[in-house]
Every structure is written in C-alpha cells, then in structure tokens.
C-alpha cells in the first residue's frame, strides 16, 4: 500500500480580498516526485507557503503523515520533516557554506550532523570545494545548491522545492534538475513547483497543473507531458 505523506484538500488562500488559491487538492505519496506546474501567478508559491505554515489557510485541510497540520507554524513543521527551499533561495549570505549547512540542522540534536554535511558534499561537490566561502559570494546556481543542501540537513520526509531553476543559466538549470533527480533517487520524497513544465514533468512520477488558483489537470507525469492541452499551454507548442 502506498503511504500518503502529504494530503491537501480544498485548500483556499486569500490575500485580503484576492483569492489566490481556490480549493486546491493534491497528495504526495512516500517516495514520489510530484511536480506542480503552471504559469506565473497560478498560485503555486502560495500553495507551498500555506502548506509550510507561512501563509494562513482560509479553508480546506492539510494532512502530513495522516495528521492535520493546519495552523501549525513553519518551525514545528520543519521539525516534523516538512522542509521547503523557497523561491529566491534565502541563504545566509554572510555565513560560509559550512555554516549555512550547519544552520539547516538547527532542529537537530544528534551526533550525525557532521556526517550529514559530508553526505551533502557528495551530492554537491561544488559546495565542498567552496566550503569556507561566504554564501553571498556564490553564483545563483551555487546558492540554489546550497539552499537544497541546507534543507537536506533537516532530514526532510518531504522536500518542497519552489522554482529551483528560476533565473539560472541553461547549464545551471541542467545541473539543478540532475541534482533534484539525484536527491529523489537517494530516497527523498519531493514536491517540485516549477514553471519549467517539460523538465519538471520529465523527472516526476505524477503532476498537477495549476491555473488561476485551481488544479485543472492531474495524472501520471508521462501522460501530462504527452497531453496536447499541456503541450499547447505550458510547453510552447
Ligand atoms: P510565480 O511563479 O510567479 O511565483 P505562482 O504560481 O507561484 O507564480 P503565486 O505567487 O502563488 O503564484 O501568486 C498567486 C496570486 O496571488 C497572484 O495573483 C499574485 O499576484 C497574488 N499574490 C501573491 N503574493 C501576494 C501577496 N503577498 N499579496 C497580494 N497578492 C499576492
């Protein structure tokens, strides 16, 4: 039996009078890579923020490992294993790579933190080379890697990635998607929010398409990639 880690149903989120998310439902099973795609302003980031406790929920339910987490704060959710890498990365620019990674383990109190930093370095050799460099002096792609590495330090049960490829050069975009696949291949469950629909669906098991605050299509990623409506609206065909 598949184990549902994250289950969102009828989620509504508003900014003042503006309904940004209008009754969204989706789920993520253990071991899956699920992609949430859609155009600019479709409500993807708002959905992630509501799930991770950063934006109040107007209606609906959010369950993590079978229990309601609605209304819980971001800190408590990270402790439970729901960890987001935000759009724009949010690295600590005046800290070194290693210090940033240590910050990712702030909720932990165990003896494996150093060993986990070494594991992150095997996924991101570039971070190891630059371990003593200040994060603020790194390129956008390197900072994205650092933000992902830092999130892994919290040992996420579900890793939520918000637009990891945004603003990066084509070579860096390739690298970032390779790394997302690698992290998934090593056993981490991932919810990937992306405007780059073809790359995101190319990696995913399943996908959800959002438009104007609603989920308009869902299915196996391969089927969505082949769907003429998806191809016309999101793959520029
Ligand atoms: P993007 O790829 O641009 O981040 P998105 O699909 O993630 O797009 P959201 O950022 O969730 O979309 O935005 C959904 C809607 O909510 C948009 O109409 C946006 O203008 C609006 N919105 C987002 N943040 C705020 C805010 N802080 N205050 C008011 N409206 C907001």
mmCIF file of N, CA, C and O in Angstrom, residues 201-236:
data_model
loop_
_atom_site.group_PDB
_atom_site.id
_atom_site.type_symbol
_atom_site.label_atom_id
_atom_site.label_comp_id
_atom_site.label_asym_id
_atom_site.label_seq_id
_atom_site.Cartn_x
_atom_site.Cartn_y
_atom_site.Cartn_z
ATOM 1 N N UNK A 201 8.093 17.821 -15.387
ATOM 2 C CA UNK A 201 7.320 16.605 -15.648
ATOM 3 C C UNK A 201 8.235 15.475 -16.109
ATOM 4 O O UNK A 201 7.950 14.304 -15.870
ATOM 5 N N UNK A 202 9.345 15.844 -16.750
ATOM 6 C CA UNK A 202 10.310 14.826 -17.195
ATOM 7 C C UNK A 202 10.893 14.032 -16.043
ATOM 8 O O UNK A 202 11.247 12.865 -16.197
ATOM 9 N N UNK A 203 10.980 14.643 -14.872
ATOM 10 C CA UNK A 203 11.553 13.959 -13.702
ATOM 11 C C UNK A 203 10.500 13.291 -12.829
ATOM 12 O O UNK A 203 10.816 12.412 -12.041
ATOM 13 N N UNK A 204 9.260 13.769 -12.943
ATOM 14 C CA UNK A 204 8.255 13.433 -11.928
ATOM 15 C C UNK A 204 7.585 12.081 -12.175
ATOM 16 O O UNK A 204 7.573 11.560 -13.289
ATOM 17 N N UNK A 205 7.015 11.533 -11.101
ATOM 18 C CA UNK A 205 6.125 10.385 -11.228
ATOM 19 C C UNK A 205 4.735 10.879 -11.648
ATOM 20 O O UNK A 205 4.130 10.336 -12.562
ATOM 21 N N UNK A 206 4.254 11.903 -10.922
ATOM 22 C CA UNK A 206 2.936 12.445 -11.215
ATOM 23 C C UNK A 206 3.014 13.964 -11.243
ATOM 24 O O UNK A 206 3.986 14.533 -10.756
ATOM 25 N N UNK A 207 1.986 14.580 -11.797
ATOM 26 C CA UNK A 207 1.980 16.035 -11.850
ATOM 27 C C UNK A 207 0.592 16.609 -11.641
ATOM 28 O O UNK A 207 -0.416 15.909 -11.789
ATOM 29 N N UNK A 208 0.583 17.872 -11.245
ATOM 30 C CA UNK A 208 -0.653 18.648 -11.132
ATOM 31 C C UNK A 208 -0.415 19.945 -11.885
ATOM 32 O O UNK A 208 0.653 20.549 -11.766
ATOM 33 N N UNK A 209 -1.421 20.356 -12.661
ATOM 34 C CA UNK A 209 -1.343 21.621 -13.389
ATOM 35 C C UNK A 209 -2.252 22.619 -12.683
ATOM 36 O O UNK A 209 -3.419 22.315 -12.428
ATOM 37 N N UNK A 210 -1.691 23.772 -12.342
ATOM 38 C CA UNK A 210 -2.499 24.820 -11.709
ATOM 39 C C UNK A 210 -2.708 25.978 -12.653
ATOM 40 O O UNK A 210 -1.807 26.349 -13.405
ATOM 41 N N UNK A 211 -3.916 26.522 -12.610
ATOM 42 C CA UNK A 211 -4.238 27.695 -13.414
ATOM 43 C C UNK A 211 -5.199 28.566 -12.614
ATOM 44 O O UNK A 211 -6.206 28.042 -12.100
ATOM 45 N N UNK A 212 -4.889 29.844 -12.461
ATOM 46 C CA UNK A 212 -5.760 30.791 -11.747
ATOM 47 C C UNK A 212 -6.266 30.258 -10.411
ATOM 48 O O UNK A 212 -7.459 30.324 -10.118
ATOM 49 N N UNK A 213 -5.356 29.692 -9.632
ATOM 50 C CA UNK A 213 -5.709 29.266 -8.275
ATOM 51 C C UNK A 213 -6.389 27.916 -8.169
ATOM 52 O O UNK A 213 -6.825 27.534 -7.081
ATOM 53 N N UNK A 214 -6.482 27.194 -9.292
ATOM 54 C CA UNK A 214 -7.144 25.882 -9.249
ATOM 55 C C UNK A 214 -6.297 24.815 -9.927
ATOM 56 O O UNK A 214 -5.528 25.123 -10.836
ATOM 57 N N UNK A 215 -6.483 23.557 -9.484
ATOM 58 C CA UNK A 215 -5.859 22.447 -10.195
ATOM 59 C C UNK A 215 -6.758 22.106 -11.375
ATOM 60 O O UNK A 215 -7.933 21.784 -11.194
ATOM 61 N N UNK A 216 -6.206 22.216 -12.567
ATOM 62 C CA UNK A 216 -7.030 21.990 -13.761
ATOM 63 C C UNK A 216 -6.791 20.625 -14.384
ATOM 64 O O UNK A 216 -7.627 20.131 -15.124
ATOM 65 N N UNK A 217 -5.626 20.030 -14.103
ATOM 66 C CA UNK A 217 -5.339 18.700 -14.656
ATOM 67 C C UNK A 217 -4.427 17.969 -13.694
ATOM 68 O O UNK A 217 -3.610 18.579 -13.013
ATOM 69 N N UNK A 218 -4.520 16.642 -13.679
ATOM 70 C CA UNK A 218 -3.591 15.848 -12.889
ATOM 71 C C UNK A 218 -3.445 14.470 -13.532
ATOM 72 O O UNK A 218 -4.316 14.046 -14.293
ATOM 73 N N UNK A 219 -2.346 13.812 -13.261
ATOM 74 C CA UNK A 219 -2.148 12.480 -13.806
ATOM 75 C C UNK A 219 -0.694 12.072 -13.733
ATOM 76 O O UNK A 219 0.136 12.762 -13.126
ATOM 77 N N UNK A 220 -0.405 10.915 -14.357
ATOM 78 C CA UNK A 220 0.979 10.467 -14.482
ATOM 79 C C UNK A 220 1.740 11.540 -15.253
ATOM 80 O O UNK A 220 1.215 12.106 -16.230
ATOM 81 N N UNK A 221 2.972 11.797 -14.824
ATOM 82 C CA UNK A 221 3.749 12.860 -15.465
ATOM 83 C C UNK A 221 3.899 12.598 -16.967
ATOM 84 O O UNK A 221 3.798 13.519 -17.785
ATOM 85 N N UNK A 222 4.110 11.332 -17.320
ATOM 86 C CA UNK A 222 4.310 10.992 -18.734
ATOM 87 C C UNK A 222 3.062 11.323 -19.563
ATOM 88 O O UNK A 222 3.149 11.812 -20.684
ATOM 89 N N UNK A 223 1.903 11.034 -18.962
ATOM 90 C CA UNK A 223 0.646 11.307 -19.669
ATOM 91 C C UNK A 223 0.441 12.810 -19.824
ATOM 92 O O UNK A 223 0.008 13.281 -20.884
ATOM 93 N N UNK A 224 0.769 13.558 -18.777
ATOM 94 C CA UNK A 224 0.618 15.021 -18.874
ATOM 95 C C UNK A 224 1.549 15.587 -19.937
ATOM 96 O O UNK A 224 1.169 16.472 -20.708
ATOM 97 N N UNK A 225 2.775 15.051 -19.969
ATOM 98 C CA UNK A 225 3.754 15.531 -20.955
ATOM 99 C C UNK A 225 3.277 15.290 -22.384
ATOM 100 O O UNK A 225 3.611 16.055 -23.294
ATOM 101 N N UNK A 226 2.507 14.230 -22.562
ATOM 102 C CA UNK A 226 2.042 13.877 -23.900
ATOM 103 C C UNK A 226 0.718 14.550 -24.237
ATOM 104 O O UNK A 226 0.272 14.512 -25.390
ATOM 105 N N UNK A 227 0.092 15.162 -23.258
ATOM 106 C CA UNK A 227 -1.245 15.731 -23.464
ATOM 107 C C UNK A 227 -1.174 17.001 -24.332
ATOM 108 O O UNK A 227 -0.439 17.941 -24.010
ATOM 109 N N UNK A 228 -1.951 17.036 -25.399
ATOM 110 C CA UNK A 228 -1.882 18.198 -26.299
ATOM 111 C C UNK A 228 -2.210 19.517 -25.605
ATOM 112 O O UNK A 228 -1.625 20.552 -25.927
ATOM 113 N N UNK A 229 -3.156 19.482 -24.634
ATOM 114 C CA UNK A 229 -3.509 20.733 -23.942
ATOM 115 C C UNK A 229 -2.336 21.246 -23.108
ATOM 116 O O UNK A 229 -2.051 22.445 -23.069
ATOM 117 N N UNK A 230 -1.643 20.316 -22.442
ATOM 118 C CA UNK A 230 -0.470 20.708 -21.644
ATOM 119 C C UNK A 230 0.619 21.202 -22.581
ATOM 120 O O UNK A 230 1.270 22.217 -22.318
ATOM 121 N N UNK A 231 0.797 20.504 -23.673
ATOM 122 C CA UNK A 231 1.857 20.889 -24.614
ATOM 123 C C UNK A 231 1.589 22.286 -25.188
ATOM 124 O O UNK A 231 2.498 23.104 -25.309
ATOM 125 N N UNK A 232 0.331 22.552 -25.485
ATOM 126 C CA UNK A 232 -0.008 23.858 -26.059
ATOM 127 C C UNK A 232 0.152 24.974 -25.019
ATOM 128 O O UNK A 232 0.702 26.036 -25.304
ATOM 129 N N UNK A 233 -0.306 24.720 -23.793
ATOM 130 C CA UNK A 233 -0.347 25.802 -22.802
ATOM 131 C C UNK A 233 0.987 25.997 -22.086
ATOM 132 O O UNK A 233 1.332 27.112 -21.725
ATOM 133 N N UNK A 234 1.729 24.919 -21.861
ATOM 134 C CA UNK A 234 2.900 25.029 -20.981
ATOM 135 C C UNK A 234 4.222 24.631 -21.626
ATOM 136 O O UNK A 234 5.281 24.803 -21.058
ATOM 137 N N UNK A 235 4.167 24.028 -22.807
ATOM 138 C CA UNK A 235 5.427 23.622 -23.431
ATOM 139 C C UNK A 235 5.656 24.382 -24.724
ATOM 140 O O UNK A 235 6.500 24.016 -25.538
ATOM 141 N N UNK A 236 4.886 25.436 -24.911
ATOM 142 C CA UNK A 236 5.130 26.330 -26.041
ATOM 143 C C UNK A 236 4.912 25.702 -27.408
ATOM 144 O O UNK A 236 5.601 26.049 -28.361
#
